[in-house]
CSV table of N, CA and C in Angstrom, one decimal:
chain,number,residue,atom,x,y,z
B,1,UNK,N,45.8,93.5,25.0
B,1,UNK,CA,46.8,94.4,25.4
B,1,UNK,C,47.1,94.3,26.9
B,2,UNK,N,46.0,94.0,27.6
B,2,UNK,CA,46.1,93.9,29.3
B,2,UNK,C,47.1,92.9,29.6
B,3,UNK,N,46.7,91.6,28.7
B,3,UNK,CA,47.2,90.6,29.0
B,3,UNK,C,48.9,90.6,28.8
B,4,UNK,N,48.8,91.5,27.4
B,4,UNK,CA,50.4,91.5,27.1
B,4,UNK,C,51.5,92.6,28.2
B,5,UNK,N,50.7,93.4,29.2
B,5,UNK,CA,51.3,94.0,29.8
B,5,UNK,C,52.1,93.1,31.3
B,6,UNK,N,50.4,92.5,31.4
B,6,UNK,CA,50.8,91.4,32.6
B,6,UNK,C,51.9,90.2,32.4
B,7,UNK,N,52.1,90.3,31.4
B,7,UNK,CA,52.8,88.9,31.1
B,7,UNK,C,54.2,89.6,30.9
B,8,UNK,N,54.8,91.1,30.6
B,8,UNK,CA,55.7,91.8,30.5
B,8,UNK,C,56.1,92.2,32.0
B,9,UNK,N,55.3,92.4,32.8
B,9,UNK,CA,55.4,92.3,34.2
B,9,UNK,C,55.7,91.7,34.9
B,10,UNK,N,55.2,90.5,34.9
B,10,UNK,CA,55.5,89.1,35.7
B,10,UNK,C,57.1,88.8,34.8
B,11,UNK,N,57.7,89.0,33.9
B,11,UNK,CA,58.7,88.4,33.3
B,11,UNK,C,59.8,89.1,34.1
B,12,UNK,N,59.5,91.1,34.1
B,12,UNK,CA,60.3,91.9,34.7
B,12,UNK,C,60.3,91.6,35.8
B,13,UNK,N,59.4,91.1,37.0
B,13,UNK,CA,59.7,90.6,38.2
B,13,UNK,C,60.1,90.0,38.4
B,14,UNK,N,60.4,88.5,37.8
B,14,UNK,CA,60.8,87.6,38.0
B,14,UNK,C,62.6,88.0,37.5
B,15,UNK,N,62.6,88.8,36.4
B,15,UNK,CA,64.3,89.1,36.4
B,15,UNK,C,64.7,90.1,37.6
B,16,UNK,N,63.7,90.9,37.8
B,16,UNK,CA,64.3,91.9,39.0
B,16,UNK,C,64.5,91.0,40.5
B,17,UNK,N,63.7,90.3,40.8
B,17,UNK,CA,63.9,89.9,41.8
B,17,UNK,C,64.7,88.4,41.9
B,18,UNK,N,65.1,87.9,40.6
B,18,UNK,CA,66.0,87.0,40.7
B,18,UNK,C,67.3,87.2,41.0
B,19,UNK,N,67.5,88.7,40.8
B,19,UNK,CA,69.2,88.5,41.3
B,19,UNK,C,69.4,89.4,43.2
B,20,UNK,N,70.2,88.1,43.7
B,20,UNK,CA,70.1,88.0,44.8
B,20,UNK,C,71.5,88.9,45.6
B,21,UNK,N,71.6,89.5,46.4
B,21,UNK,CA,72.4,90.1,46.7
B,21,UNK,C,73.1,89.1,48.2
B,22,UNK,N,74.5,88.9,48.3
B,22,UNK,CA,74.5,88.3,49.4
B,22,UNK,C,75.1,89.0,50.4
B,23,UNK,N,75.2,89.0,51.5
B,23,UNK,CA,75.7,90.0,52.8
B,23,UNK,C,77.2,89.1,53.4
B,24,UNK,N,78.0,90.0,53.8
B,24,UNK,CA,79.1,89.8,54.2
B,24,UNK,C,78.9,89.8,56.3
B,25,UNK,N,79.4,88.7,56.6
B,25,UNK,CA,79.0,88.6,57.9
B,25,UNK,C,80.8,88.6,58.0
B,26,UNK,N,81.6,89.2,59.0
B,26,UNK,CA,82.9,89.2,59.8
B,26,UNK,C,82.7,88.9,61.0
B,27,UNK,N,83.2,87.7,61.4
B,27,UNK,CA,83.5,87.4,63.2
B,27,UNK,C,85.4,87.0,63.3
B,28,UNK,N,85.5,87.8,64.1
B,28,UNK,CA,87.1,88.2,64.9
B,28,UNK,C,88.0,87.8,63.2
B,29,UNK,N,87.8,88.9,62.6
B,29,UNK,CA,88.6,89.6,61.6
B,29,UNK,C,88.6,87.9,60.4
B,30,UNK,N,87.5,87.4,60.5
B,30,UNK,CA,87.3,86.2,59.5
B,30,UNK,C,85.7,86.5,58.4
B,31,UNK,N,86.1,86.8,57.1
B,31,UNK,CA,84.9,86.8,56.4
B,31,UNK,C,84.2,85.2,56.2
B,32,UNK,N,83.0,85.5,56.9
B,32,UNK,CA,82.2,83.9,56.3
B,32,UNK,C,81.8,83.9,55.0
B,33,UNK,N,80.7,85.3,54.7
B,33,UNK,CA,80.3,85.0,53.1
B,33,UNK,C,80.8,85.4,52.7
B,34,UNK,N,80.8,85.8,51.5
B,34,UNK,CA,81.2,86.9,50.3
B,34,UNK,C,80.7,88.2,50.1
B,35,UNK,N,81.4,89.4,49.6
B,35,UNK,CA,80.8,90.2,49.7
B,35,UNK,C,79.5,90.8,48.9
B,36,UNK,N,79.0,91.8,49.0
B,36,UNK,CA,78.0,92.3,48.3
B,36,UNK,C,78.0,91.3,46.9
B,37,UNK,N,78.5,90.6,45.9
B,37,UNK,CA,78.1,90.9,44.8
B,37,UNK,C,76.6,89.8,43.8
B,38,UNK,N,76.5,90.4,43.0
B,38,UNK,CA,75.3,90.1,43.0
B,38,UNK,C,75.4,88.3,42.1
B,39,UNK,N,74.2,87.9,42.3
B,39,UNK,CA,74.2,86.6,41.7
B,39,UNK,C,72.9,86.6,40.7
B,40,UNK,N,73.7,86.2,39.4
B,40,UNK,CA,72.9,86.6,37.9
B,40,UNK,C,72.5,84.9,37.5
B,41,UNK,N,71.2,85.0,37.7
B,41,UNK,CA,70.6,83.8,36.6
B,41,UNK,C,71.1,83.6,35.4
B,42,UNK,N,72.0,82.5,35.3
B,42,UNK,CA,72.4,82.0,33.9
B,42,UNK,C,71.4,82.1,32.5
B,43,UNK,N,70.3,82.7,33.0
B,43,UNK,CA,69.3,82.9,31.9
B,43,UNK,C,69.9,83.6,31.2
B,44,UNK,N,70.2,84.8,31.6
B,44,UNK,CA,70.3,86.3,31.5
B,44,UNK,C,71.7,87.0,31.5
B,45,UNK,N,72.8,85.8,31.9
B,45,UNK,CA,74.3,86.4,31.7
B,45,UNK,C,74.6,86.6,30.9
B,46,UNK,N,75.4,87.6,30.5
B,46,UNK,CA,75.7,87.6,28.9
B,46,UNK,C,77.4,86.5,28.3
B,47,UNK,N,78.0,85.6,29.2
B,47,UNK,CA,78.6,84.5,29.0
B,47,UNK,C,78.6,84.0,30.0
B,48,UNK,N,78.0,82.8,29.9
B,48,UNK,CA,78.1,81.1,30.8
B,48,UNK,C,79.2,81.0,31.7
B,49,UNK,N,79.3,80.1,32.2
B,49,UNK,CA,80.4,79.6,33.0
B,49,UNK,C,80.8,78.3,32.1
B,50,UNK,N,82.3,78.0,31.6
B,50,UNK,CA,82.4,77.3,30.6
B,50,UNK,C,82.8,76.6,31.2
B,51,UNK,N,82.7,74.9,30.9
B,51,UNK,CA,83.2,73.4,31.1
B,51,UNK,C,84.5,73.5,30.3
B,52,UNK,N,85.5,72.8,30.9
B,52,UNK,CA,87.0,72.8,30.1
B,52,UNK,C,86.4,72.8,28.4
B,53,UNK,N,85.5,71.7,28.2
B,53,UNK,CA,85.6,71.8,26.8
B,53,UNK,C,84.9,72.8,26.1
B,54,UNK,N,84.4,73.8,26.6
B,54,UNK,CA,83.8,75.3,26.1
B,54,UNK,C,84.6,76.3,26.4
B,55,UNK,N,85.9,76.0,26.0
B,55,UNK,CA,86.6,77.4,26.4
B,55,UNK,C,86.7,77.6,25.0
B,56,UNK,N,86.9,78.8,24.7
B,56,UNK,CA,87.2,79.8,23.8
B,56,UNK,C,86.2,80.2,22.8
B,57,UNK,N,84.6,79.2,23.0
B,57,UNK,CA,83.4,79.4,22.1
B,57,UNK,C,83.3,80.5,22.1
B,58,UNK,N,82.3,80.9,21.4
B,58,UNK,CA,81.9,82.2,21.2
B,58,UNK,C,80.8,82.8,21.9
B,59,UNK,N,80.7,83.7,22.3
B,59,UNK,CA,79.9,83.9,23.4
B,59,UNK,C,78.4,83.7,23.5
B,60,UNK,N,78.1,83.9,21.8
B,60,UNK,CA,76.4,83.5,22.1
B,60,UNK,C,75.9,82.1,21.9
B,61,UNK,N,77.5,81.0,21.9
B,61,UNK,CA,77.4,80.2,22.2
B,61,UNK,C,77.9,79.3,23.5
B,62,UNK,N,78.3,80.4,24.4
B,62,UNK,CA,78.2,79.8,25.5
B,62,UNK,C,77.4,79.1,26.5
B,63,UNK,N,75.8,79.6,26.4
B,63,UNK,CA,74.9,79.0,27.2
B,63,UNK,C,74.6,77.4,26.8
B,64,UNK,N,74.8,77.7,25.3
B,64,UNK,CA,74.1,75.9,24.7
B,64,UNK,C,75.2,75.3,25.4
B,65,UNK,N,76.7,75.7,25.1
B,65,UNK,CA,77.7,74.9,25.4
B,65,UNK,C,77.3,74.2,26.6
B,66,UNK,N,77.0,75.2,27.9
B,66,UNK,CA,77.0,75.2,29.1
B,66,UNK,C,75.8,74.2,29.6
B,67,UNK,N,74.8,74.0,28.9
B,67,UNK,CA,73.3,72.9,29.1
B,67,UNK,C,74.0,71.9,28.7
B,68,UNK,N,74.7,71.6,27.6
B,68,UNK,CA,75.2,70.2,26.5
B,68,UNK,C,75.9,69.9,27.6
B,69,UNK,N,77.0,70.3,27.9
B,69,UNK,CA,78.0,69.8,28.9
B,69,UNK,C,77.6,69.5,30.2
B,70,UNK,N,76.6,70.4,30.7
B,70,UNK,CA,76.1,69.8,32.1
B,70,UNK,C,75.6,68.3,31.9
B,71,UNK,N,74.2,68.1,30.8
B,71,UNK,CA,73.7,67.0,30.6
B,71,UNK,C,74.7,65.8,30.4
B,72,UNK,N,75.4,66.2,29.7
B,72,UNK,CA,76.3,64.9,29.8
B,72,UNK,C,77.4,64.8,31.1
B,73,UNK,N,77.7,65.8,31.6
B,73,UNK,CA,78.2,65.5,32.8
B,73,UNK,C,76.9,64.7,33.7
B,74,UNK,N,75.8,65.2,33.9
B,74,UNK,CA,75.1,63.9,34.8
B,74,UNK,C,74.5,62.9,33.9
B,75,UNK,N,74.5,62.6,33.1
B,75,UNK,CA,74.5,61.5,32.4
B,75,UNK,C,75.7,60.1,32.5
B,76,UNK,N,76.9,61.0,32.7
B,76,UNK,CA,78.2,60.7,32.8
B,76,UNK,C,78.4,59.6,34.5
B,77,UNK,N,78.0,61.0,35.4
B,77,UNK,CA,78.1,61.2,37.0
B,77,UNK,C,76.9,60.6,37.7
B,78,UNK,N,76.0,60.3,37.2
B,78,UNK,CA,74.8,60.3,38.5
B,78,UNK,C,74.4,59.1,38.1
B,79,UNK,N,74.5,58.4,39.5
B,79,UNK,CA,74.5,56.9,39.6
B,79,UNK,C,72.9,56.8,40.4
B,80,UNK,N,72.1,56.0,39.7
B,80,UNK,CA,70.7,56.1,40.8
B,80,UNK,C,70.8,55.1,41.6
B,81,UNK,N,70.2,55.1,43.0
B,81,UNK,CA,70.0,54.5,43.9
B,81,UNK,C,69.5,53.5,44.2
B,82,UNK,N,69.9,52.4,44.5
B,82,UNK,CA,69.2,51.0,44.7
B,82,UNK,C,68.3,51.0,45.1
B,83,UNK,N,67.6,51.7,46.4
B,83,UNK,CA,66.5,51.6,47.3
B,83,UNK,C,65.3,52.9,46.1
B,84,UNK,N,66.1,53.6,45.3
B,84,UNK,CA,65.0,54.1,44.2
B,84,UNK,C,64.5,53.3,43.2
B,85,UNK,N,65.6,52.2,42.9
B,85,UNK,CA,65.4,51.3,41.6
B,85,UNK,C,64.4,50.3,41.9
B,86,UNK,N,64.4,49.9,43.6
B,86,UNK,CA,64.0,48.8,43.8
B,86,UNK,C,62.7,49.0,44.0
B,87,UNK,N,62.2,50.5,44.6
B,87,UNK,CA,60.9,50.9,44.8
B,87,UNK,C,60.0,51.4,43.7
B,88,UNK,N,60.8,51.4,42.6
B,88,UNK,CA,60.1,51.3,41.6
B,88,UNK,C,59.2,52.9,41.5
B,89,UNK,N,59.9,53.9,41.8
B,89,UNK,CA,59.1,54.7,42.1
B,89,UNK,C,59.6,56.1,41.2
B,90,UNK,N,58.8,57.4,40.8
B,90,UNK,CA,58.6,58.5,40.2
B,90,UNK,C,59.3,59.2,41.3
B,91,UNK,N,59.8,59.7,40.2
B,91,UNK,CA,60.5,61.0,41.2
B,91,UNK,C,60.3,62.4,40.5
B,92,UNK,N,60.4,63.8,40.9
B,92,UNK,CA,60.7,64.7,39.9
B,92,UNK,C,61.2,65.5,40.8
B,93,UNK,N,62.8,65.8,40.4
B,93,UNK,CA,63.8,66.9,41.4
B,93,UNK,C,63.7,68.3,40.7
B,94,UNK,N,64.2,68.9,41.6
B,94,UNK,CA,64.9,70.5,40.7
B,94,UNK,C,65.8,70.5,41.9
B,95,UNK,N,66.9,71.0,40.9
B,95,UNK,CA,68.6,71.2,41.8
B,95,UNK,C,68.4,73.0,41.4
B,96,UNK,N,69.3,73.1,42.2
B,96,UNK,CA,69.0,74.5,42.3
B,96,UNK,C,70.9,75.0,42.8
B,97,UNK,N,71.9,75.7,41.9
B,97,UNK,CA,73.1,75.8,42.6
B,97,UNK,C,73.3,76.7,41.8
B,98,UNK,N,74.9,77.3,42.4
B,98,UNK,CA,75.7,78.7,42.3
B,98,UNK,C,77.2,78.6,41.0
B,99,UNK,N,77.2,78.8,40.3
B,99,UNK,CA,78.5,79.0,40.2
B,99,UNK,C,80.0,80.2,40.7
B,100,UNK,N,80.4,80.3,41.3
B,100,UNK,CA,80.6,81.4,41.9
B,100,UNK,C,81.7,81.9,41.0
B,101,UNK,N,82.4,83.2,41.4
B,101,UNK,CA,83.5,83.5,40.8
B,101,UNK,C,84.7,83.4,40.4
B,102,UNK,N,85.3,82.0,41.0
B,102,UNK,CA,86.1,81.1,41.2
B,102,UNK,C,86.4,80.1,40.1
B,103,UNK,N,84.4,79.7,39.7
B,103,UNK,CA,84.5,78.6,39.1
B,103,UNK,C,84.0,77.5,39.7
B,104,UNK,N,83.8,77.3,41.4
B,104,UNK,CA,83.3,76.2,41.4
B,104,UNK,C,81.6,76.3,41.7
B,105,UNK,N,81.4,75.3,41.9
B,105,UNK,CA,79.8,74.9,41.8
B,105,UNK,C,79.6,75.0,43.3
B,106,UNK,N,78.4,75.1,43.4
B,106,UNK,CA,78.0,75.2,45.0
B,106,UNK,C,76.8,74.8,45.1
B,107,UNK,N,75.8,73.9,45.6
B,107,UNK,CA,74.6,73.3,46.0
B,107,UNK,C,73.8,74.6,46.5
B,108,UNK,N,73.1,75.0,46.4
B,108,UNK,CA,72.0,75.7,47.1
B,108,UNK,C,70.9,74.9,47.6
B,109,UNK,N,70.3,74.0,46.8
B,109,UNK,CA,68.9,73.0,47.2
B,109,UNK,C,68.9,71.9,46.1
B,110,UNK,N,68.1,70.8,46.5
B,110,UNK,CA,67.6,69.9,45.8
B,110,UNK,C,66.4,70.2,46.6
B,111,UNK,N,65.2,70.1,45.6
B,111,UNK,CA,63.6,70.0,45.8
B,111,UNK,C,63.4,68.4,45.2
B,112,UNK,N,62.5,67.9,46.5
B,112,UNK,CA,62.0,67.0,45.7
B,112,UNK,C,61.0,66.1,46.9
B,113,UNK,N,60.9,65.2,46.6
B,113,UNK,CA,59.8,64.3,48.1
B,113,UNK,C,60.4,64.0,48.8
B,114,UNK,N,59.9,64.0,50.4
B,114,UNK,CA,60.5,62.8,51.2
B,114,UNK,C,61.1,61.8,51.1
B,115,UNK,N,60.6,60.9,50.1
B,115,UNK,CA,60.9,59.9,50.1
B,115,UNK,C,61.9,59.5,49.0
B,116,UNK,N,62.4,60.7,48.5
B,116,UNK,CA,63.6,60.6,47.5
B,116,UNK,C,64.6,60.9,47.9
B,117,UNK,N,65.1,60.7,49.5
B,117,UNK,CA,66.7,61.6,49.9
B,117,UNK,C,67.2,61.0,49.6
B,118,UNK,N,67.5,59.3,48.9
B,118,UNK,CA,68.9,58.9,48.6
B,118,UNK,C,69.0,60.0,47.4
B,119,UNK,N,68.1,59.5,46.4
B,119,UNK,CA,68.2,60.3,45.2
B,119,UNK,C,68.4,62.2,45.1
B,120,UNK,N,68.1,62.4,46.0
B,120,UNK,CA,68.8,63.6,45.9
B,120,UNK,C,70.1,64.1,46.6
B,121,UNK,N,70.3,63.6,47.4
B,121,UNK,CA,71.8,63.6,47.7
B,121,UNK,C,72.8,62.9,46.5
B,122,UNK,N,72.3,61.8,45.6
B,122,UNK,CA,73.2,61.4,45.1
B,122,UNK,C,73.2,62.9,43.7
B,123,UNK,N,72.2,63.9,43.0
B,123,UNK,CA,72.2,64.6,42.6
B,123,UNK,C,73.2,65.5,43.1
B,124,UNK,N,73.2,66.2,44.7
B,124,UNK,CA,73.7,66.8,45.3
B,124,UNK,C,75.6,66.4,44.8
B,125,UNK,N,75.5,65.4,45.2
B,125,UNK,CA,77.2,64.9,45.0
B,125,UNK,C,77.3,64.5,43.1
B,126,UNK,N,76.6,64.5,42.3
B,126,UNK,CA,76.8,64.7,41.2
B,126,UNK,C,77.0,66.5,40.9
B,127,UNK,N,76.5,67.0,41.6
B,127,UNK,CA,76.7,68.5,40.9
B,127,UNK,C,77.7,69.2,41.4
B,128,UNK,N,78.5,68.6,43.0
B,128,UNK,CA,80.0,68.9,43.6
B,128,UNK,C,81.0,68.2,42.8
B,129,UNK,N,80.5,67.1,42.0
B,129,UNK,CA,81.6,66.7,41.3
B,129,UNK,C,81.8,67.4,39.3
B,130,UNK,N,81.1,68.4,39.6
B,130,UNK,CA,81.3,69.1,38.3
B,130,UNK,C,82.9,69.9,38.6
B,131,UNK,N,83.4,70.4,37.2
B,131,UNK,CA,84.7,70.9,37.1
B,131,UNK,C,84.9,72.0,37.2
B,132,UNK,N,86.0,72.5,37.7
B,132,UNK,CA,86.1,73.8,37.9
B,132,UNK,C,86.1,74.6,36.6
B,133,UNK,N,84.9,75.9,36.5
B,133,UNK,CA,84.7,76.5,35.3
B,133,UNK,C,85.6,77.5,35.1
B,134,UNK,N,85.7,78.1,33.9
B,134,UNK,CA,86.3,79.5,33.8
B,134,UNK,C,84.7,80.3,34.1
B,135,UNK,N,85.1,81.4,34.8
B,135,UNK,CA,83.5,82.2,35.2
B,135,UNK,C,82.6,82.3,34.6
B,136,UNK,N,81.5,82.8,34.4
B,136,UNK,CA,80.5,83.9,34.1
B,136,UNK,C,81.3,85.3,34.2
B,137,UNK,N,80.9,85.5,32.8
B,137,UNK,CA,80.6,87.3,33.0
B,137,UNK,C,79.8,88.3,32.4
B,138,UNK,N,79.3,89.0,33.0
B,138,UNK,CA,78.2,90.2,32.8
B,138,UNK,C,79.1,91.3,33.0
B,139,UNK,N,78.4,92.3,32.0
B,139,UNK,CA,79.3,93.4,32.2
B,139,UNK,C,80.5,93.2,31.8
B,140,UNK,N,81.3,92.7,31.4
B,140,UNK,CA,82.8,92.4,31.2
B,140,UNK,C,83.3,92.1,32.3
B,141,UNK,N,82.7,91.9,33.5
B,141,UNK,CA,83.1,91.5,35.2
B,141,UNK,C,82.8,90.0,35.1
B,142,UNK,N,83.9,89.4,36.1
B,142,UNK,CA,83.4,87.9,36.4
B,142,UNK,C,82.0,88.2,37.2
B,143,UNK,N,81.1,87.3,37.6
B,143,UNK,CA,80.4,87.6,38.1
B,143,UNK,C,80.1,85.6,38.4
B,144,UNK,N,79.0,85.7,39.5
B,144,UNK,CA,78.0,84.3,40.0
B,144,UNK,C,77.7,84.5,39.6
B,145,UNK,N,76.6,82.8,38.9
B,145,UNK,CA,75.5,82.6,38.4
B,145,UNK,C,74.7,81.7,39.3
B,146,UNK,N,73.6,81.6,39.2
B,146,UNK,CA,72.5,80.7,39.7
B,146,UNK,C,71.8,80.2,38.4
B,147,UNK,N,71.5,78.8,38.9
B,147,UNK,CA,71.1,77.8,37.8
B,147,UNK,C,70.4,77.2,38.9
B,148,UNK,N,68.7,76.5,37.9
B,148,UNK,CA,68.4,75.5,38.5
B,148,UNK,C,68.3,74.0,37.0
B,149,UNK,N,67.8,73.7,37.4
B,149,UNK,CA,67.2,72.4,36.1
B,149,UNK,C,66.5,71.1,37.2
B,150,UNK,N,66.0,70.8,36.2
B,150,UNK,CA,64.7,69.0,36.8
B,150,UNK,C,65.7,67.9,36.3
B,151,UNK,N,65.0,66.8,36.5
B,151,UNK,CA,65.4,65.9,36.7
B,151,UNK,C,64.4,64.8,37.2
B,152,UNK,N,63.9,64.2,36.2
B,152,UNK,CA,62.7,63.5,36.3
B,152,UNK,C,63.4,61.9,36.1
B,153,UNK,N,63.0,60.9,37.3
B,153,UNK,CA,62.8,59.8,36.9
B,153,UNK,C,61.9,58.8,36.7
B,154,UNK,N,61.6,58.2,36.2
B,154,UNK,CA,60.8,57.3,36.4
B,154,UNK,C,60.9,55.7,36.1
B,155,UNK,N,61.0,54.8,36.3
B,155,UNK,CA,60.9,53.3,36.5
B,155,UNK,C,59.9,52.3,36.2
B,156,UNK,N,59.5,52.0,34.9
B,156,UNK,CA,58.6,51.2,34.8
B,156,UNK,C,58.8,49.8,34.3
């Protein structure tokens, strides 16, 4: 029972504290961010942000839609690196980005070694060349999502 409490706890933290609030900064009557609204883990939205060819699914199939179509978008898009291919070397990324309310995609981070910056910049410009979505929405509101996913390569 202990165990099952802790493990209902750590799940609730990690949803509570995953949705991020952003602040609105104004310099001489120009907004830089966006206002207050909140950013929902694609885990937990109740519809995806749809790729052209997921429009009109159904909602509790929006998420698969939304994994299927990423994967083959970088399958499609992401060209690896010569000086990665040549070094023969392991990699293991996590991209980490926004879809905002608009629709487009936005970079937050690529995690990964040192010695992987081609390869993660070429990630980085694979995931600005995704399509403009129809939104996410929670609540019946458009709303941001945050997504991360890996990205393992290896060369043998």
């Amino acid at each position: 029972m202990r165990k099952l409490i802790q493990v209902v706890f750590l799940v609730f933290s990690i949803i509570s504290f995953s949705q991020e609030k952003e602040k609105t900064v104004i310099i001489n009557d120009v907004q830089i961010i966006d206002s207050n609204s909140e950013i929902i883990p694609l885990t937990i939205v109740e519809q995806a942000p749809a790729f052209p060819n997921c429009k009109g699914i159904a909602v509790e199939k929006s998420q698969e839609c939304f994994q299927t179509e990423l994967m083959n978008h970088i399958k499609k898009n992401f060209v690896f690196p010569e000086d990665v291919i040549e070094k023969r070397i392991t990699v293991k990324l996590l991209a980490k980005f926004i879809i905002d309310e608009n629709g487009i995609a936005v970079v937050q981070e690529i995690i990964g070694p040192p010695q992987a910056e081609s390869i993660k910049e070429e990630l980085r410009k694979t995931i600005l060349k995704l399509p403009k979505f129809e939104p996410a929405k929670h609540k019946g509101k458009v709303v941001k999502v945050k997504h991360a996913f890996p990205l393992m390569y290896s060369l043998q």
